[in-house]
Short mmCIF file of C-alpha atoms and ligand atoms in Angstrom, two decimals:
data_model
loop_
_atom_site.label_atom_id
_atom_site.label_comp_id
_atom_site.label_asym_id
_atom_site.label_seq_id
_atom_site.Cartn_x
_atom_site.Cartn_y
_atom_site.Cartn_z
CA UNK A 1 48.05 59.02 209.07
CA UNK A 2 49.51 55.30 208.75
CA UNK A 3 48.39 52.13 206.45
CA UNK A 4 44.60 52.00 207.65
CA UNK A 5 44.40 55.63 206.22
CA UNK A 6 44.86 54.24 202.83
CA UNK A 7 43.25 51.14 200.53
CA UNK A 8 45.29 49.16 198.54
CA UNK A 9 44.62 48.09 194.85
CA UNK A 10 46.20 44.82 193.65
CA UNK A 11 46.20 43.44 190.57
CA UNK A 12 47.64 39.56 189.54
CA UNK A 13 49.25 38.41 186.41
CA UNK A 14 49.56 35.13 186.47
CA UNK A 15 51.82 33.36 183.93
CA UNK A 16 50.75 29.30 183.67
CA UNK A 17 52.50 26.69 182.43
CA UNK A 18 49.89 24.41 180.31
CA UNK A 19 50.85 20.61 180.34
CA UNK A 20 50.97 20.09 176.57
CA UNK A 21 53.55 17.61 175.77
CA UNK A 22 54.82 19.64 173.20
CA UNK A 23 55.86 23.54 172.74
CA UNK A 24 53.01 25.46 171.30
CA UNK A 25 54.79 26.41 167.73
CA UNK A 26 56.77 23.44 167.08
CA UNK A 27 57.47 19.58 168.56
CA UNK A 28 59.72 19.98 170.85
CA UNK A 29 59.28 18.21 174.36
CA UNK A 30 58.19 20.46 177.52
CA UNK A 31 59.56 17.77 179.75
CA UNK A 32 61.33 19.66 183.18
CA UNK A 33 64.90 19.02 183.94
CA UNK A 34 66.54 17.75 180.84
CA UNK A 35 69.74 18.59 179.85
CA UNK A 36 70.14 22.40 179.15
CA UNK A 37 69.04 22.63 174.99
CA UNK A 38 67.89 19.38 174.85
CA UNK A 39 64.86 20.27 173.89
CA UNK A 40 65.20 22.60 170.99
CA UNK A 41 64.92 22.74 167.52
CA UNK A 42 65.44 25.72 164.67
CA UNK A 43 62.14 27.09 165.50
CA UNK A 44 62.37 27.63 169.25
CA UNK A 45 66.08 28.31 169.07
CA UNK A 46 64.61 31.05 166.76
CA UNK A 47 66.54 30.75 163.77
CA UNK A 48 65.45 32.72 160.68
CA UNK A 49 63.58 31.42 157.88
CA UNK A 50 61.46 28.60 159.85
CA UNK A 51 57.83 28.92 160.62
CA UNK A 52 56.20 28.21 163.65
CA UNK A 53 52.81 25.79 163.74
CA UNK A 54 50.41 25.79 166.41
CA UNK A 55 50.27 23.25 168.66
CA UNK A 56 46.11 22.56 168.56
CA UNK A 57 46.05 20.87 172.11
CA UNK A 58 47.61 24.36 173.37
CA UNK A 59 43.71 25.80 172.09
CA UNK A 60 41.84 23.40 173.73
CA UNK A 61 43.58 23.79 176.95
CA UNK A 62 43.51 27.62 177.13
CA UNK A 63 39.57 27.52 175.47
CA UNK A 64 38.69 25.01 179.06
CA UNK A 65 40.75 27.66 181.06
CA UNK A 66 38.72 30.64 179.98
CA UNK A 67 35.41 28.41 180.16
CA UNK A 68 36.39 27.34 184.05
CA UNK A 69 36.75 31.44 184.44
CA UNK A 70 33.83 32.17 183.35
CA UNK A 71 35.33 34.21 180.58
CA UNK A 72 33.85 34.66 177.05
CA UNK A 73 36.03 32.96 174.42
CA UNK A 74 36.56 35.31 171.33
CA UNK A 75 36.30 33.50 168.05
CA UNK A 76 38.70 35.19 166.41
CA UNK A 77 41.72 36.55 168.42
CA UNK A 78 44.97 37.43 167.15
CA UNK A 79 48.78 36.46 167.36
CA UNK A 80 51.24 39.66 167.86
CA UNK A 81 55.03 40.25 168.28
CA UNK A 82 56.01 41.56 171.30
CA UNK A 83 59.39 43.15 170.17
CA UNK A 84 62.30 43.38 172.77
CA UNK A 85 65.74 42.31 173.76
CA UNK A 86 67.12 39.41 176.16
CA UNK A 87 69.52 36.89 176.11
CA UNK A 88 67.42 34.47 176.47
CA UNK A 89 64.89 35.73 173.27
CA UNK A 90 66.84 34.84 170.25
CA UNK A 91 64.08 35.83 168.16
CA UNK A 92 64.03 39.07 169.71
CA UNK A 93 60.07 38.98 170.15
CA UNK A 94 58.23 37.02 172.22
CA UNK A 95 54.96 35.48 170.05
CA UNK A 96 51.97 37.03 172.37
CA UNK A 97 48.23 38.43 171.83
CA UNK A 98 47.40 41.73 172.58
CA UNK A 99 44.58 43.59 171.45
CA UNK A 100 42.40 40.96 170.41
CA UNK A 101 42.88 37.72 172.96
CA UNK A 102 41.54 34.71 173.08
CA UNK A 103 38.94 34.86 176.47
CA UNK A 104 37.89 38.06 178.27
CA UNK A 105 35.66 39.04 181.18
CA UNK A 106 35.56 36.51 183.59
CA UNK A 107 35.16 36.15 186.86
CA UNK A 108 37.21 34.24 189.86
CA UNK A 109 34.84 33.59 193.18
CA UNK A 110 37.11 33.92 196.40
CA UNK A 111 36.89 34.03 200.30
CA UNK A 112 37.27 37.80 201.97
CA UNK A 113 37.54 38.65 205.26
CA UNK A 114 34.13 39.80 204.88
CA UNK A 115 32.49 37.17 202.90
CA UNK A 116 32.59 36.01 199.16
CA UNK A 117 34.76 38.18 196.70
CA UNK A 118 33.99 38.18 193.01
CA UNK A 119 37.43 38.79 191.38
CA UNK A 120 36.96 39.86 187.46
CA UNK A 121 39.45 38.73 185.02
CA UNK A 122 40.33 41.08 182.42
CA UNK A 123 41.78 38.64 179.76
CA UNK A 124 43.59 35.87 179.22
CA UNK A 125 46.08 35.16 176.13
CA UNK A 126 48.25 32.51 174.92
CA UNK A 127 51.58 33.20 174.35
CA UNK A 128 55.18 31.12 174.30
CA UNK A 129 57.66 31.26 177.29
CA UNK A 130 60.82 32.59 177.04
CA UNK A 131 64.24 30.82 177.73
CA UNK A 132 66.49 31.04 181.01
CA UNK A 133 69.66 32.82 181.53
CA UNK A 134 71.94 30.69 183.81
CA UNK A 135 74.21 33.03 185.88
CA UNK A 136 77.12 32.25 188.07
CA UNK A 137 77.59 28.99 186.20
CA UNK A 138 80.68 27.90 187.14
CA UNK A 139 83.04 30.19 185.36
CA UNK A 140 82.05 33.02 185.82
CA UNK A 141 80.03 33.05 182.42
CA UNK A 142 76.06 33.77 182.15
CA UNK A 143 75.17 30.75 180.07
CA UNK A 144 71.60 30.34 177.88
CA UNK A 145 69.12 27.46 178.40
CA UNK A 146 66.32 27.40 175.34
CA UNK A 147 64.39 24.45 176.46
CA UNK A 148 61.69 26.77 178.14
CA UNK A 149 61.75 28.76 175.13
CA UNK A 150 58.46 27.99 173.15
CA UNK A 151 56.56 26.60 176.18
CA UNK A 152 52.75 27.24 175.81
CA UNK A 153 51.56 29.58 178.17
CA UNK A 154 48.45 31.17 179.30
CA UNK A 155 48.30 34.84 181.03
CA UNK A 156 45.53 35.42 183.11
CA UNK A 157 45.18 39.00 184.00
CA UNK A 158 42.94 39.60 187.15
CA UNK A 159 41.35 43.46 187.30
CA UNK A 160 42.64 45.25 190.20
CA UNK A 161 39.72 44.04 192.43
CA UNK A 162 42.14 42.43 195.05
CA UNK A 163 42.40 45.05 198.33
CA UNK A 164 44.66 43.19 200.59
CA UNK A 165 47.76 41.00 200.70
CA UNK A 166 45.57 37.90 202.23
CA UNK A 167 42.72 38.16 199.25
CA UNK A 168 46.06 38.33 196.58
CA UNK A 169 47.06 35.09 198.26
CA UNK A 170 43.20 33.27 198.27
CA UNK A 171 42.49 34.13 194.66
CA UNK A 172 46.04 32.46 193.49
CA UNK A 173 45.57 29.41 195.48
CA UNK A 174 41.55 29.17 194.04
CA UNK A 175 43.09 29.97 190.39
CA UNK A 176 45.82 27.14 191.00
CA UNK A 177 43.04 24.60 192.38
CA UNK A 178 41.21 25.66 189.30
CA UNK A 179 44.41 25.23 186.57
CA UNK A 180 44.84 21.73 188.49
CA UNK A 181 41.47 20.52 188.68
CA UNK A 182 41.20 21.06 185.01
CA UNK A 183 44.32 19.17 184.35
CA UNK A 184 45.92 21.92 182.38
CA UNK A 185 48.82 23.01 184.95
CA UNK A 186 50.82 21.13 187.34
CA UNK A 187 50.56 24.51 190.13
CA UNK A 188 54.20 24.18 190.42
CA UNK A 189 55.63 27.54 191.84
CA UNK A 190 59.20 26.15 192.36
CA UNK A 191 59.82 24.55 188.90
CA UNK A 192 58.15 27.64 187.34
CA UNK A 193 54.89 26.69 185.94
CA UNK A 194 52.83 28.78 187.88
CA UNK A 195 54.15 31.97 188.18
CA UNK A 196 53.17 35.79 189.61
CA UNK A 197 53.08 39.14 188.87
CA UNK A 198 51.28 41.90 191.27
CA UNK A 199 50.51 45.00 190.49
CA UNK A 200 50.31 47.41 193.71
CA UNK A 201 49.37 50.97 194.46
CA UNK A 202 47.56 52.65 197.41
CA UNK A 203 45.16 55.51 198.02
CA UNK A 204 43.53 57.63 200.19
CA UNK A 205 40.37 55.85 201.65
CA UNK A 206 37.17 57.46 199.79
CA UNK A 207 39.75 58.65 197.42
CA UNK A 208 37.75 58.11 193.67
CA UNK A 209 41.12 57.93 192.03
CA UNK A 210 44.14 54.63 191.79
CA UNK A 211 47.61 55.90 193.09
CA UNK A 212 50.72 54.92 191.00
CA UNK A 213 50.76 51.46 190.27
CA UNK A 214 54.29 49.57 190.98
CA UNK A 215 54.45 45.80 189.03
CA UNK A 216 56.43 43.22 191.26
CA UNK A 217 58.22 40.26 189.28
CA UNK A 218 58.28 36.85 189.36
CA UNK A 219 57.47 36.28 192.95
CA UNK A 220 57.76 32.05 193.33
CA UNK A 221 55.80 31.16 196.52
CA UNK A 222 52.50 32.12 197.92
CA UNK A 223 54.13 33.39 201.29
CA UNK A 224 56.26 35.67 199.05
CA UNK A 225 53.21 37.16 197.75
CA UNK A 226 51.69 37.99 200.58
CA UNK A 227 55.08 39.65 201.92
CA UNK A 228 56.13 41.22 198.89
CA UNK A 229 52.68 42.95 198.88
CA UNK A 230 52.83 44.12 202.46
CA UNK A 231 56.14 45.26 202.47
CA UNK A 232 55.26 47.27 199.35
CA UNK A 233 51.85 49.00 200.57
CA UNK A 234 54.35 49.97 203.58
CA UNK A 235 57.19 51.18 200.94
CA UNK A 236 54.17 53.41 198.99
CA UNK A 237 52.25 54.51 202.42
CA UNK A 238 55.47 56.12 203.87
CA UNK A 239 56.63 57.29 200.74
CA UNK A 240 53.18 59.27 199.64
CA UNK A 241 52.62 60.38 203.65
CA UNK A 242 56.03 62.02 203.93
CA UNK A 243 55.91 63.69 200.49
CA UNK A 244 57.04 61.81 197.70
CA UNK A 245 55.64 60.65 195.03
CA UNK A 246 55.41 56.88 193.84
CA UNK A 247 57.18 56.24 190.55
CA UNK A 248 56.42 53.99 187.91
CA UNK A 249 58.51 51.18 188.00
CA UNK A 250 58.97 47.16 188.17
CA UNK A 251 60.48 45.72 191.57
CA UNK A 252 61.77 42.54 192.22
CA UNK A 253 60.80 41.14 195.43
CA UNK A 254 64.46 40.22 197.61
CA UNK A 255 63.12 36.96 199.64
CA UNK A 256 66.12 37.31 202.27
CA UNK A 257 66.05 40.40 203.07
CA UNK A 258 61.87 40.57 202.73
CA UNK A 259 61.82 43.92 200.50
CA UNK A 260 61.32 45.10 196.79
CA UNK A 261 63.79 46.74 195.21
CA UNK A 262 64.02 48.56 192.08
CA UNK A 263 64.39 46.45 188.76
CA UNK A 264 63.96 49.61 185.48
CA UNK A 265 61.52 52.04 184.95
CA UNK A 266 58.12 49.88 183.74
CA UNK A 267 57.66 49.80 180.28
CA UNK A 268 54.87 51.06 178.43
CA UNK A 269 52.75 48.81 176.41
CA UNK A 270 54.32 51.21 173.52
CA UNK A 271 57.57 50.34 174.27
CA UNK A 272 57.12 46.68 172.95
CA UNK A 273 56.33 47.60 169.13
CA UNK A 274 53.34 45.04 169.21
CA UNK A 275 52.35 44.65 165.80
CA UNK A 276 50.70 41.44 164.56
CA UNK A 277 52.39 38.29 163.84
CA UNK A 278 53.04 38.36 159.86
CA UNK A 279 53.58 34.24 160.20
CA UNK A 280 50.28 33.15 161.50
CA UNK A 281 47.29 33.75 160.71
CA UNK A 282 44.47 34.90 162.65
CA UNK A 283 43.23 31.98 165.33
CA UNK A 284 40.46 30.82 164.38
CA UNK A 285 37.93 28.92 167.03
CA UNK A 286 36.35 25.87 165.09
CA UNK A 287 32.68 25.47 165.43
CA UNK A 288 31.39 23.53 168.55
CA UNK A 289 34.72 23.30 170.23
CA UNK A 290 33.70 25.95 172.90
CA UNK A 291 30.08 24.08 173.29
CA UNK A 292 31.96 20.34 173.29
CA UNK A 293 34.79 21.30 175.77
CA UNK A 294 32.28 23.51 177.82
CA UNK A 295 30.04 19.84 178.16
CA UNK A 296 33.42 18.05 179.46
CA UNK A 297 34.08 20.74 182.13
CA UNK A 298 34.83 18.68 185.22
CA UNK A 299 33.14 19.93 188.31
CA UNK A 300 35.44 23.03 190.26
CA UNK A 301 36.85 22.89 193.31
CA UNK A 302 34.41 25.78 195.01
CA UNK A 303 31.23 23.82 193.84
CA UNK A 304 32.53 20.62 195.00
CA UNK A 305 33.17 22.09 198.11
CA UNK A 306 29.63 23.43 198.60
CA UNK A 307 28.68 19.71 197.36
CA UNK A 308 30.44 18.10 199.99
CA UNK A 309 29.36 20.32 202.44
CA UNK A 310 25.77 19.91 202.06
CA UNK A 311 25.12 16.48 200.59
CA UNK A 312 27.68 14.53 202.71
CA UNK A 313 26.67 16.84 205.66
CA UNK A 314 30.50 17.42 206.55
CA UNK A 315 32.15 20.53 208.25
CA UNK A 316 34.15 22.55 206.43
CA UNK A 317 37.45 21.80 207.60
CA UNK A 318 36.86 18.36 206.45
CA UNK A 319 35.49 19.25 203.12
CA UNK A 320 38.56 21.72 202.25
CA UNK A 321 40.94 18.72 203.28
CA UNK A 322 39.11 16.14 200.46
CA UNK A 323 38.40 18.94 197.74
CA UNK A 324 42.45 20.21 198.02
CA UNK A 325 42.87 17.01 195.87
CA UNK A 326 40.84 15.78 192.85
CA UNK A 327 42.01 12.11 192.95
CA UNK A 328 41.46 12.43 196.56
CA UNK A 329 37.50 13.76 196.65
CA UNK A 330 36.90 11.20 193.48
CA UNK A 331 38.41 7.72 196.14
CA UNK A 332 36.12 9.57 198.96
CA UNK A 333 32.93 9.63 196.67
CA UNK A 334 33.65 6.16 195.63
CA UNK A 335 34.59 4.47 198.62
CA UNK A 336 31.20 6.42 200.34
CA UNK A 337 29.25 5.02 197.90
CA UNK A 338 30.17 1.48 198.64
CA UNK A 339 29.86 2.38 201.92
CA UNK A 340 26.75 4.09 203.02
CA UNK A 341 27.71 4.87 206.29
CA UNK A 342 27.74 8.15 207.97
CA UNK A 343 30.18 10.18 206.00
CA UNK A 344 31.84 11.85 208.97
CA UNK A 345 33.50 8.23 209.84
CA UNK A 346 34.99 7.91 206.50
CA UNK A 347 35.92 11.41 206.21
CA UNK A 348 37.86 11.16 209.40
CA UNK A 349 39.90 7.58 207.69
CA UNK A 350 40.51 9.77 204.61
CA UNK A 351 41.73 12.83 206.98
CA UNK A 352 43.86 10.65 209.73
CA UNK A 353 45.02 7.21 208.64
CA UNK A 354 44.92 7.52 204.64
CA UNK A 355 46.10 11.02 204.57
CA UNK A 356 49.44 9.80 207.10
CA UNK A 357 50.33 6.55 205.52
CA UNK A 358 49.94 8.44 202.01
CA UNK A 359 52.02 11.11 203.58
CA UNK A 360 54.67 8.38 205.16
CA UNK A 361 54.98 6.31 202.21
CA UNK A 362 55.38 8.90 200.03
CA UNK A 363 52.88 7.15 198.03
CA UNK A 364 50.12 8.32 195.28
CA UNK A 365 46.48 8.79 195.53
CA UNK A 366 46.43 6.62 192.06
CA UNK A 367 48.83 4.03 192.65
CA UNK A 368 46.56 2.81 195.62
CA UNK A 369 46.72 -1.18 196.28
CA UNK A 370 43.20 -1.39 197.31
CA UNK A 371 39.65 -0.77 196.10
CA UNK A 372 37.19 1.40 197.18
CA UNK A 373 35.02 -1.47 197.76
CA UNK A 374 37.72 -2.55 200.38
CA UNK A 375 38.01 -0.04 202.12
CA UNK A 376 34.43 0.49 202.73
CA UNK A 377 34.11 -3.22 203.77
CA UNK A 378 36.22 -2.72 206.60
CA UNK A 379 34.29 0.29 207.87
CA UNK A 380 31.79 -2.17 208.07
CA UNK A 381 33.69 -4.84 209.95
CA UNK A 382 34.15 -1.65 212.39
CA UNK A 383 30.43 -0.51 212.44
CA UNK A 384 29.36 -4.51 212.83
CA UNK A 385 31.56 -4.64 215.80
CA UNK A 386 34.08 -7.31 214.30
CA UNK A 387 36.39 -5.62 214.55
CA UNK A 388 38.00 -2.44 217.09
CA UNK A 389 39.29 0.73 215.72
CA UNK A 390 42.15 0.19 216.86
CA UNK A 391 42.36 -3.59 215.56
CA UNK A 392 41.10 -1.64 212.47
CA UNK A 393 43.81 0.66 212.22
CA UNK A 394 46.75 -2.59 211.93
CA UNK A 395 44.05 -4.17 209.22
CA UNK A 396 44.19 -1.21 207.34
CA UNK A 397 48.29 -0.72 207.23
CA UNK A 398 48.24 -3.96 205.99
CA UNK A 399 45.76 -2.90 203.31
CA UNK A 400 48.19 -0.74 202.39
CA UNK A 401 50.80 -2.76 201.93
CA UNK A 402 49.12 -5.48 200.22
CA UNK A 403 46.13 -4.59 199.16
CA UNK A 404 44.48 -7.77 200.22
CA UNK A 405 41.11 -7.73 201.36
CA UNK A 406 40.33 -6.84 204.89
CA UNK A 407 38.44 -9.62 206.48
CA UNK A 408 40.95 -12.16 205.25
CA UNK A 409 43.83 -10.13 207.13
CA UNK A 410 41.72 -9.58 210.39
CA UNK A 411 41.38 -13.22 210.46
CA UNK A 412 44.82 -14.10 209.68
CA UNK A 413 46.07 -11.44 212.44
CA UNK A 414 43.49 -12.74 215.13
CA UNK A 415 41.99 -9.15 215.34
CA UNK A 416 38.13 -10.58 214.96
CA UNK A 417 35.94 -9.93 217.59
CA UNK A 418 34.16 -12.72 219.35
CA UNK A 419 30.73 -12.22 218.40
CA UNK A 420 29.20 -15.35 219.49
CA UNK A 421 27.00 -14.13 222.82
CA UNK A 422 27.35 -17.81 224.37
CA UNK A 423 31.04 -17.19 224.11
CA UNK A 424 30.81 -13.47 225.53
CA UNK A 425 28.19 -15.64 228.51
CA UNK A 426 30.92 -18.17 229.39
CA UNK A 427 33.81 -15.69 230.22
CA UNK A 428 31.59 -13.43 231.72
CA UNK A 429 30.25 -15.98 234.16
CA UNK A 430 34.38 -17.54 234.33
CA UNK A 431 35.44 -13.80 235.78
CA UNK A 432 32.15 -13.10 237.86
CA UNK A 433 32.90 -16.73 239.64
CA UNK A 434 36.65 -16.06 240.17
CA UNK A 435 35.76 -12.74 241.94
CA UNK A 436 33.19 -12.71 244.25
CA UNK A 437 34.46 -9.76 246.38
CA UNK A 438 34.30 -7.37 243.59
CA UNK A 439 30.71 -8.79 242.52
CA UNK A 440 29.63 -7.78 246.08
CA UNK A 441 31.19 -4.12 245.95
CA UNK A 442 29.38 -3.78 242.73
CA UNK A 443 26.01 -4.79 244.09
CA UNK A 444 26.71 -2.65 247.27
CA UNK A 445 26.96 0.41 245.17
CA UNK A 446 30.52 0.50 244.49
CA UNK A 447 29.74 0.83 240.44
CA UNK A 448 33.64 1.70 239.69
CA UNK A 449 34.69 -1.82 239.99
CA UNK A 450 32.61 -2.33 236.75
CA UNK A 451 35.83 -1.21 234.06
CA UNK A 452 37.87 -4.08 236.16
CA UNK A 453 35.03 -6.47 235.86
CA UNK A 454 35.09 -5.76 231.69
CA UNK A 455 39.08 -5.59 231.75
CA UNK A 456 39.09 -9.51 233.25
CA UNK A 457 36.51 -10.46 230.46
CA UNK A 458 38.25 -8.67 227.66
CA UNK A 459 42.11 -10.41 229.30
CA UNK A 460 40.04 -13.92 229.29
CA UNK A 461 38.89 -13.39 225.74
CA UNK A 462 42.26 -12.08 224.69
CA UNK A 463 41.10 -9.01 223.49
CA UNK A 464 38.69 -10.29 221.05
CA UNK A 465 35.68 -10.04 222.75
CA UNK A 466 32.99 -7.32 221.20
CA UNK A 467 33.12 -4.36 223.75
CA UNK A 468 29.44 -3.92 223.57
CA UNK A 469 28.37 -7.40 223.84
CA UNK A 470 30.89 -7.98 227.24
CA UNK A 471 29.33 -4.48 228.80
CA UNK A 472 25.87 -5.82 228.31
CA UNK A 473 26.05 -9.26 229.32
CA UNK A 474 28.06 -8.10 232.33
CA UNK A 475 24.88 -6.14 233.25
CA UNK A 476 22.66 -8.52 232.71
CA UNK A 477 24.27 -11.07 235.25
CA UNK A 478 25.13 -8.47 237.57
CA UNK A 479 21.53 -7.59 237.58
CA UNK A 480 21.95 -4.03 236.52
ZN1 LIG B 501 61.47 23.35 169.08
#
């Protein structure tokens, strides 16, 4: 026996972050990074007597989650305590849902190894983020930061319809392009906003029946996933195939040394004392919010793709490239459209030069000095033969930089391209004059000498003269 004698069944939980600018039961900022308890107040520090409020945005943003996922958005779903102890929980319950949340049964499409993979998501419920217990501070003392505490968070809980480490990691980076594309999460692993739970076990293949399922916690990169999850379907393979038994149980995933280890014994759902929240009341969907934020959907990131495919005509690779970015596909779609060219040119700008000098400058997509419109007309001073693509290239840095228009720097930089043909005729007849042997090798057969014959014109026009205009004028007078 070994690990292609078994199937593995993985499940995600994926905590995200949503980018209200407030907490979800009081106003409080969510900003990252500021001072530790900055942002607090008596309701997220969770003292007694106040009463939280929901935050209405945090609705909206979870309702246009659930919508995205295909999920059906419950109109009443309700708030429940989910009782236990931690530092970092002064309350000592964590406001959740659980047997009534807000959006169930959806569905996340992926890529397989063998082809498309429908996903289905169980649920997903709102609930508030904990705080963050500081360890190895300085002193020696474990020190309490509540400015996470009260965060707004959604839970999306995939059914375990994953079967390898590879599909775990394409359905988090499609539900991450999702979360972004809607604008409701930044997809930031390493500050926390995106985070992921798996849920592992193996069995027999054919076997009708799930093996012991093992949670894994808080893993923080997409690499980490995939390696937790193999290094756990190797833990459970040998453990079953020599004897043992898997036991219930939460791991935590050791990046150094690339193993789980063992955190507690998992908790049942029992063990949390969920009862419902006494201090709010049910949550309530307002008429013709699901219809009116279902009409503002913005287009997803695996339709868009298709889109680009097959009405710009370009391959795949390119496609993925422009999609991975929302501000990135909307510039391409704008600048084509003031282009009309073939699409595969600009694709290749957007994929080479932007992409680098974005990448260089460490700039933004939106703080761009130039138009659409600008960049499309200097495609055009390329495809009129104005200007080289190399010549095009130095135009466009300066773009960049300035944001002036394209014609006016090719001028200014000398870059134009002679286009006038009795200019192209004078030089050509200059060169063909000032070498008469090489003339004569041409005409005896010798048709090599023709790249030095173009090299002298190009040299006499310094560089400017229009490649295609010099080649066929030089035929015409050589009698070719
Ligand atoms: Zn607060």
């Amino acid at each position: 026996m070994s690990v292609s004698d078994f199937q593995p069944v993985i499940g995600l939980e994926v905590h995200a972050q949503l980018l209200t600018r407030s907490k979800i039961f009081c106003g409080c900022s969510t900003e990252f990074g500021a001072p530790p308890n900055a942002n607090t107040c008596a309701v997220c520090l969770g003292m007694p007597g106040v009463l939280p409020v929901l935050n209405e945005k945090v609705v909206e943003f979870a309702v246009r989650t659930g919508l995205a996922l295909g999920c059906r958005i419950n109109p009443v779903s309700i708030w429940a305590r989910k009782n236990y102890f931690y530092p970092d929980l002064p309350k000592g319950y964590q406001i959740s849902q659980y047997d009534q949340p807000l959006c169930e049964h959806g569905v996340l499409e992926i890529d397989g190894e063998d082809g498309v993979r429908r996903i289905r998501i169980r649920r997903i419920h709102l609930e508030e983020d904990a705080g963050k217990n500081v360890h190895d501070a300085g002193g020696g003392e474990s020190l309490v930061d509540l400015n996470r505490s009260g965060v707004p968070l959604v839970e999306i809980v995939s059914e375990p319809d994953i079967r390898s480490s590879a599909e775990a990691g394409e359905y988090l980076k499609a539900l991450r392009d999702v979360l972004v594309y809607l604008g409701v999460n930044d997809g930031n692993l390493e500050e926390g906003s995106f985070r992921c739970d798996a849920n592992v076990s193996v069995m027999r293949r054919g076997a009708t029946q799930y093996g012991q399922r093992v949670e894994l916690k808080n893993i923080n990169s997409f690499r980490f996933v995939q390696k937790a999850i193999d290094y756990e379907i190797g833990r459970q393979v040998e453990l079953v195939e020599s004897g043992g038994k898997v036991a219930q149980e939460t791991r935590l995933f050791d990046a150094v040394r690339g193993e789980t280890r063992s955190m507690r014994s998992k908790e049942e759902a029992h063990d949390y004392r969920y009862f419902p929240e006494p201090d709010l009341p049910p949550l309530r969907i307002p008429g013709g919010l699901v219809e009116r934020i279902g009409r503002e959907l913005p287009e997803l990131p695996r339709a868009k793709l298709q889109r680009f495919a097959s009405s710009y005509g370009l391959p795949a690779y390119d496609a993925k490239i422009l999609v991975g970015d929302r501000e990135l596909a909307d510039l391409f779609e704008r600048t084509q459209a003031a282009y009309g060219g073939p699409a595969k040119k600009l694709s290749n700008w957007f994929t080479g030069e932007l992409l680098r000098m974005l990448k260089e400058g460490a700039g933004a997509i939106g703080a761009l000095r130039f138009a659409p419109a600008q960049f499309a007309a200097l495609l055009k001073l390329v495809d009129g033969g104005e200007l080289s693509n190399n010549a095009a290239k130095d135009v466009f840095a300066e773009m960049f930089r300035s944001g002036r228009d394209p014609k006016e720097i090719a001028r200014e930089k000398g870059l134009v391209q002679v286009q006038d043909t009795g200019a192209v005729d004078a030089a050509v007849d200059a060169v063909l004059a000032a070498n008469p042997g090489e003339v004569e090798k041409y005409r005896s057969g010798k048709k090599q000498v023709f790249g030095f014959l173009v090299g002298q014109v190009m040299k006499a026009m310094k560089g400017k003269g229009n490649p295609a205009l010099v080649n066929a004028a030089l035929k015409a007078k050589l009698g070719d």
